[in-house]
mmCIF file of C-alpha atoms and ligand atoms in Angstrom:
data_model
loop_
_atom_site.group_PDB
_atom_site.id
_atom_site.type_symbol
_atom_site.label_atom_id
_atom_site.label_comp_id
_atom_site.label_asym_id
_atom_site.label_seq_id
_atom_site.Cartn_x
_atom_site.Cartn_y
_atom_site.Cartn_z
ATOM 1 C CA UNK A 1 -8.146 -5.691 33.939
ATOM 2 C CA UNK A 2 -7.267 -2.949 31.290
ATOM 3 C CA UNK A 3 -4.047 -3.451 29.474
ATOM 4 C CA UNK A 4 -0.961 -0.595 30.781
ATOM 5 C CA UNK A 5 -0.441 2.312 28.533
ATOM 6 C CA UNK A 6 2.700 0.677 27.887
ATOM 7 C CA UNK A 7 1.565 -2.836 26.600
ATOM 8 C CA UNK A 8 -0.993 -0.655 24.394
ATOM 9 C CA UNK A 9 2.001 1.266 22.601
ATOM 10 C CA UNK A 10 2.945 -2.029 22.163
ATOM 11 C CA UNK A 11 -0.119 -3.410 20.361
ATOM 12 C CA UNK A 12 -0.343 -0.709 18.234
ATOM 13 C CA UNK A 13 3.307 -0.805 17.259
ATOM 14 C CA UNK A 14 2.108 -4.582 16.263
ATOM 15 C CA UNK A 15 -0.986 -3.840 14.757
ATOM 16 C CA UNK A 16 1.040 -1.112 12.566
ATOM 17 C CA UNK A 17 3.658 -4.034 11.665
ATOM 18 C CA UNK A 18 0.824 -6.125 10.466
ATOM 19 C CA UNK A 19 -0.358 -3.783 8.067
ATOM 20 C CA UNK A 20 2.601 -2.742 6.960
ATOM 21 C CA UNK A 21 3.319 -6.528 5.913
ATOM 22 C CA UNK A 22 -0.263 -6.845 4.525
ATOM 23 C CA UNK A 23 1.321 -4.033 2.470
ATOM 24 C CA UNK A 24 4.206 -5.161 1.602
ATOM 25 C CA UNK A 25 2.780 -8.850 0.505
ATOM 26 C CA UNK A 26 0.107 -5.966 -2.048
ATOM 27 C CA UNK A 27 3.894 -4.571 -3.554
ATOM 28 C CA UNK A 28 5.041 -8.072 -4.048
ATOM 29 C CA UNK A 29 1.887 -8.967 -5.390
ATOM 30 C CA UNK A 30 1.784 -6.209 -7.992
ATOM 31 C CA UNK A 31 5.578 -6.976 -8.976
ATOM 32 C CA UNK A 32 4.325 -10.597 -9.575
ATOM 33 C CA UNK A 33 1.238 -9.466 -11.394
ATOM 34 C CA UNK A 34 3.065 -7.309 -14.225
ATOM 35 C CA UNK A 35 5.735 -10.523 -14.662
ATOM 36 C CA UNK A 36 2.732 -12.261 -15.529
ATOM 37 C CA UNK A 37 3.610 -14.330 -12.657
ATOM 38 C CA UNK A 38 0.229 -14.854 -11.531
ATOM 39 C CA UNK A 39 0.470 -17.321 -9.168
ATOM 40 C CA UNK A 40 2.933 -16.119 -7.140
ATOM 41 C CA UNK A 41 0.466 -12.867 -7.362
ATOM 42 C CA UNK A 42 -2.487 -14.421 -6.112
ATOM 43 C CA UNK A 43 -0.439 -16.162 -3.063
ATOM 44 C CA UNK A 44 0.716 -12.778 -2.223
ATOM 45 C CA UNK A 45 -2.442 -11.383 -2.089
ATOM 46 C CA UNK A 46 -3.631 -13.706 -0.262
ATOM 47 C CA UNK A 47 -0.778 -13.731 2.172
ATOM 48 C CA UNK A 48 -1.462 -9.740 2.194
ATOM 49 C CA UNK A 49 -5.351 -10.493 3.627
ATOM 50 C CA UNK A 50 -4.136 -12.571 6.293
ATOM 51 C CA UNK A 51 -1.756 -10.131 7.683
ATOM 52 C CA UNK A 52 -4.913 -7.573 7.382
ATOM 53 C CA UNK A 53 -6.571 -10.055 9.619
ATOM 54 C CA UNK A 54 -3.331 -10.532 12.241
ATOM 55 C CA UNK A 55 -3.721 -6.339 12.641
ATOM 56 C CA UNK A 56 -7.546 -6.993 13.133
ATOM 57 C CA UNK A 57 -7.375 -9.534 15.304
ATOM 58 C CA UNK A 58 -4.714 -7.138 17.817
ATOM 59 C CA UNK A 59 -7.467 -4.245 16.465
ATOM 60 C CA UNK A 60 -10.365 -6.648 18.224
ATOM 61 C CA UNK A 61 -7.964 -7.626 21.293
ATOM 62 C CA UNK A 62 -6.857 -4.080 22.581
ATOM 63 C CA UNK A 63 -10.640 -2.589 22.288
ATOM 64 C CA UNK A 64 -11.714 -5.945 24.315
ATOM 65 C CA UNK A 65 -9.229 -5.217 26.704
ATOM 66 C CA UNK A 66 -10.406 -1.850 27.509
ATOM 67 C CA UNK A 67 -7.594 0.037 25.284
ATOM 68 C CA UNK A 68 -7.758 2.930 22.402
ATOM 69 C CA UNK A 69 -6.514 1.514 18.941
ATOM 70 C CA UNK A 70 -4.227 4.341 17.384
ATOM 71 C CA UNK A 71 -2.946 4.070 14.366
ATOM 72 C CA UNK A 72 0.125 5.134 12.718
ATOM 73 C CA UNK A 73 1.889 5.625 9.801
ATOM 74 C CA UNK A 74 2.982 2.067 7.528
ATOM 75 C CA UNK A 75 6.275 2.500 5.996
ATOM 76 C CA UNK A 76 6.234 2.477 2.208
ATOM 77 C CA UNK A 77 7.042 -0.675 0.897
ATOM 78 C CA UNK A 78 10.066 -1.186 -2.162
ATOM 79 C CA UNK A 79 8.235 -1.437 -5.568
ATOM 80 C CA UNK A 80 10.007 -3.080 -7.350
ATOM 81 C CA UNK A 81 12.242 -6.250 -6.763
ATOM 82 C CA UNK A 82 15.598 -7.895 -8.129
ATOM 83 C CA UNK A 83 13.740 -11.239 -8.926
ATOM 84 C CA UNK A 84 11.052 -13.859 -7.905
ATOM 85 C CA UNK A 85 14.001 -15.597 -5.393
ATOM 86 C CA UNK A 86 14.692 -11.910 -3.714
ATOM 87 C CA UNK A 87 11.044 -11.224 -3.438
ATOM 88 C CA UNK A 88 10.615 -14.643 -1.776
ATOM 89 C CA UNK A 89 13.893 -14.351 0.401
ATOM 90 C CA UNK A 90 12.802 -10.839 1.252
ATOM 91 C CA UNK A 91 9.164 -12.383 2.832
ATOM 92 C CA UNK A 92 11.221 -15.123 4.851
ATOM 93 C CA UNK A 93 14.389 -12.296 6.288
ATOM 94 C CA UNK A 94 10.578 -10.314 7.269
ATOM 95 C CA UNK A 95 8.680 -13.314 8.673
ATOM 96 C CA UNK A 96 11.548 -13.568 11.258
ATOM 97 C CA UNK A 97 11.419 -10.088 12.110
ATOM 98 C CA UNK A 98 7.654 -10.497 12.845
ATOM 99 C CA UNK A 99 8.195 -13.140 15.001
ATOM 100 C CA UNK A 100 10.916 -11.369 16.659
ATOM 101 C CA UNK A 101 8.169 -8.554 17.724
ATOM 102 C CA UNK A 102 5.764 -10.947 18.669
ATOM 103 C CA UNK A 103 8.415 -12.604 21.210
ATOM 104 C CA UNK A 104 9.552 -9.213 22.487
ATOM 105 C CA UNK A 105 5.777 -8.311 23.252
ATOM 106 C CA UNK A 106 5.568 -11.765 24.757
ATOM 107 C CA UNK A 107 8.583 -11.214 27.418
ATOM 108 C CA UNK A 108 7.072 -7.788 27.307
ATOM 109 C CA UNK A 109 3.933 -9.015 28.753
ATOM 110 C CA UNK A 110 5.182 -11.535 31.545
ATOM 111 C CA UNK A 111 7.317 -8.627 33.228
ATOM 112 C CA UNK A 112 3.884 -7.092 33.359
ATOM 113 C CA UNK A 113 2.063 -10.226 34.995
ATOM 114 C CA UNK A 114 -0.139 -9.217 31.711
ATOM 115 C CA UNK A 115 -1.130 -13.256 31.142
ATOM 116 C CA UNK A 116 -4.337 -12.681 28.881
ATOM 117 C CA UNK A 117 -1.730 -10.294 26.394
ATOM 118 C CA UNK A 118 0.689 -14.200 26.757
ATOM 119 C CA UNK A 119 -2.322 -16.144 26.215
ATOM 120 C CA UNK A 120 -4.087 -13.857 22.956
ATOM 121 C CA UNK A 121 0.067 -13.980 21.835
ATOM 122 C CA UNK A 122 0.062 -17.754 21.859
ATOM 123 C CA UNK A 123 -1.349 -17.528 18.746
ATOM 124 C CA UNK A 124 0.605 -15.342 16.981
ATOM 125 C CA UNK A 125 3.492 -17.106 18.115
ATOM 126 C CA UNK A 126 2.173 -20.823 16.456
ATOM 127 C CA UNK A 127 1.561 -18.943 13.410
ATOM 128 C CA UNK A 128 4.588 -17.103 12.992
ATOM 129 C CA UNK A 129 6.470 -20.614 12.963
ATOM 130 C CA UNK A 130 4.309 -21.759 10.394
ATOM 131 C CA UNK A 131 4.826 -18.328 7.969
ATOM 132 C CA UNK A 132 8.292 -18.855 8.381
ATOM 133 C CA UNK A 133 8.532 -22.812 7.448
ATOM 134 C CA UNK A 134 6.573 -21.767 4.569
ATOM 135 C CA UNK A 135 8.617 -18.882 3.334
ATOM 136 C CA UNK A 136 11.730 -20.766 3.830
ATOM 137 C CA UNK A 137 10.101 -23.437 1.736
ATOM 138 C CA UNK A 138 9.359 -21.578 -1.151
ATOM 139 C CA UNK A 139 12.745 -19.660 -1.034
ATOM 140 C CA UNK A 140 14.693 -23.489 -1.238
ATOM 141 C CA UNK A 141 12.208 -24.540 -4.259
ATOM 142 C CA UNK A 142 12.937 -21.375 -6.227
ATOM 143 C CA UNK A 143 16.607 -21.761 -5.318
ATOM 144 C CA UNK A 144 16.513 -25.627 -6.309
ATOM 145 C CA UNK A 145 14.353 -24.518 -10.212
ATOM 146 C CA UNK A 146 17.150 -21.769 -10.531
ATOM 147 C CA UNK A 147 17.240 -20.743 -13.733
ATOM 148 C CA UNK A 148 14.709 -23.199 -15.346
ATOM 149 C CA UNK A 149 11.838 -21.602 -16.903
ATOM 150 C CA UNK A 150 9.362 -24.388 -17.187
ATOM 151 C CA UNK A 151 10.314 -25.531 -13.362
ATOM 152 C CA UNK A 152 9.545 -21.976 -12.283
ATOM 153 C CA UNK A 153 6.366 -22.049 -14.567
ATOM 154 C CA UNK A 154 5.081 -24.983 -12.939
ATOM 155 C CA UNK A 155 5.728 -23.546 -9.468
ATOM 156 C CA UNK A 156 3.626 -20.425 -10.415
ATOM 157 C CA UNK A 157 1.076 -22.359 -10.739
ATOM 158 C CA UNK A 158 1.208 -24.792 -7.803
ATOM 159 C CA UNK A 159 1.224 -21.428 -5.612
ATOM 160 C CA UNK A 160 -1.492 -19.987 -7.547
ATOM 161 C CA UNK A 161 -3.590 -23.097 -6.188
ATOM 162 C CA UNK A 162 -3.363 -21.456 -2.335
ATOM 163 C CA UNK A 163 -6.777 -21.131 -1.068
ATOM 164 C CA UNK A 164 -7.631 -17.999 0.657
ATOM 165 C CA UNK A 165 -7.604 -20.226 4.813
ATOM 166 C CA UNK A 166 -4.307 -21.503 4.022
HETATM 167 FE FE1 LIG B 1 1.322 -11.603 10.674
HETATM 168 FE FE2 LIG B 1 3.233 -12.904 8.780
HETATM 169 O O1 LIG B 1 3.025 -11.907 10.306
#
């Protein structure tokens, strides 16, 4: 059964929040890079390529499902950041917002008896708890270094060794 105009705004409002973190992980990434913090840099770009592959995947699942993909403008992301903690902190406060969407489109989908939308959101949903234990993780490490350059050094590094499935 084809998905209902309305569960395909949806989608695409998704999708669009995908990308838009995908682009916001490049920003961070790029603030990292020119702090010569290139480990954080490298785990933000690859963080950025797996949210490019959370839009494909709702890309993939709304054309299987007989919809149009449409997309729409990503908002800009901030360039610049106060430090490596509010870069961090600012990944976990939008990790929860994500998963807030993903829930909405969940209820969103059982008023509309739409169970293969639930079932393809499952996913999302086991993921999003794991992006958020993560971020929250890395925002309590950088909180416990504080202002200790070699303990923030060595953390650098330890996130530069992410590999690109994590
Ligand atoms: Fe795809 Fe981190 O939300």
């Amino acid at each position: 059964m084809r998905i209902s105009a309305t569960m395909q705004k949806a989608l695409n409002d998704q999708l669009r929040k995908e990308f838009g973190a995908s682009y916001l992980y490049l920003s961070m990434a790029a603030y990292f890079a020119e702090k010569n913090l290139n480990g954080f840099a490298r785990w933000m770009r690859m963080q950025a390529m797996e949210e490019a592959k959370h839009a494909m995947k709702i890309f993939d699942y709304v054309e299987d499902r007989g919809g149009r993909v449409t997309l729409e403008g990503i908002d800009r992301p901030p360039p610049d950041f106060p430090s490596a903690l509010a870069v961090f902190e600012h990944a976990r406060d939008h990790e929860a917002k994500v998963s807030s969407g993903i829930h909405q489109l969940f209820e969103l989908a059982g008023a509309e008896k739409d169970w293969a939308t639930q079932a393809m959101l499952q996913w999302f949903i086991t993921e999003q708890v794991e992006e958020e234990k993560t971020s929250s993780q890395i925002v309590d490490t950088i909180k416990m270094i504080g202002d200790n350059a070699s303990g923030l050094y060595m953390f650098d590094k330890e996130l530069g060794r992410r590999g690109s499935s994590d």
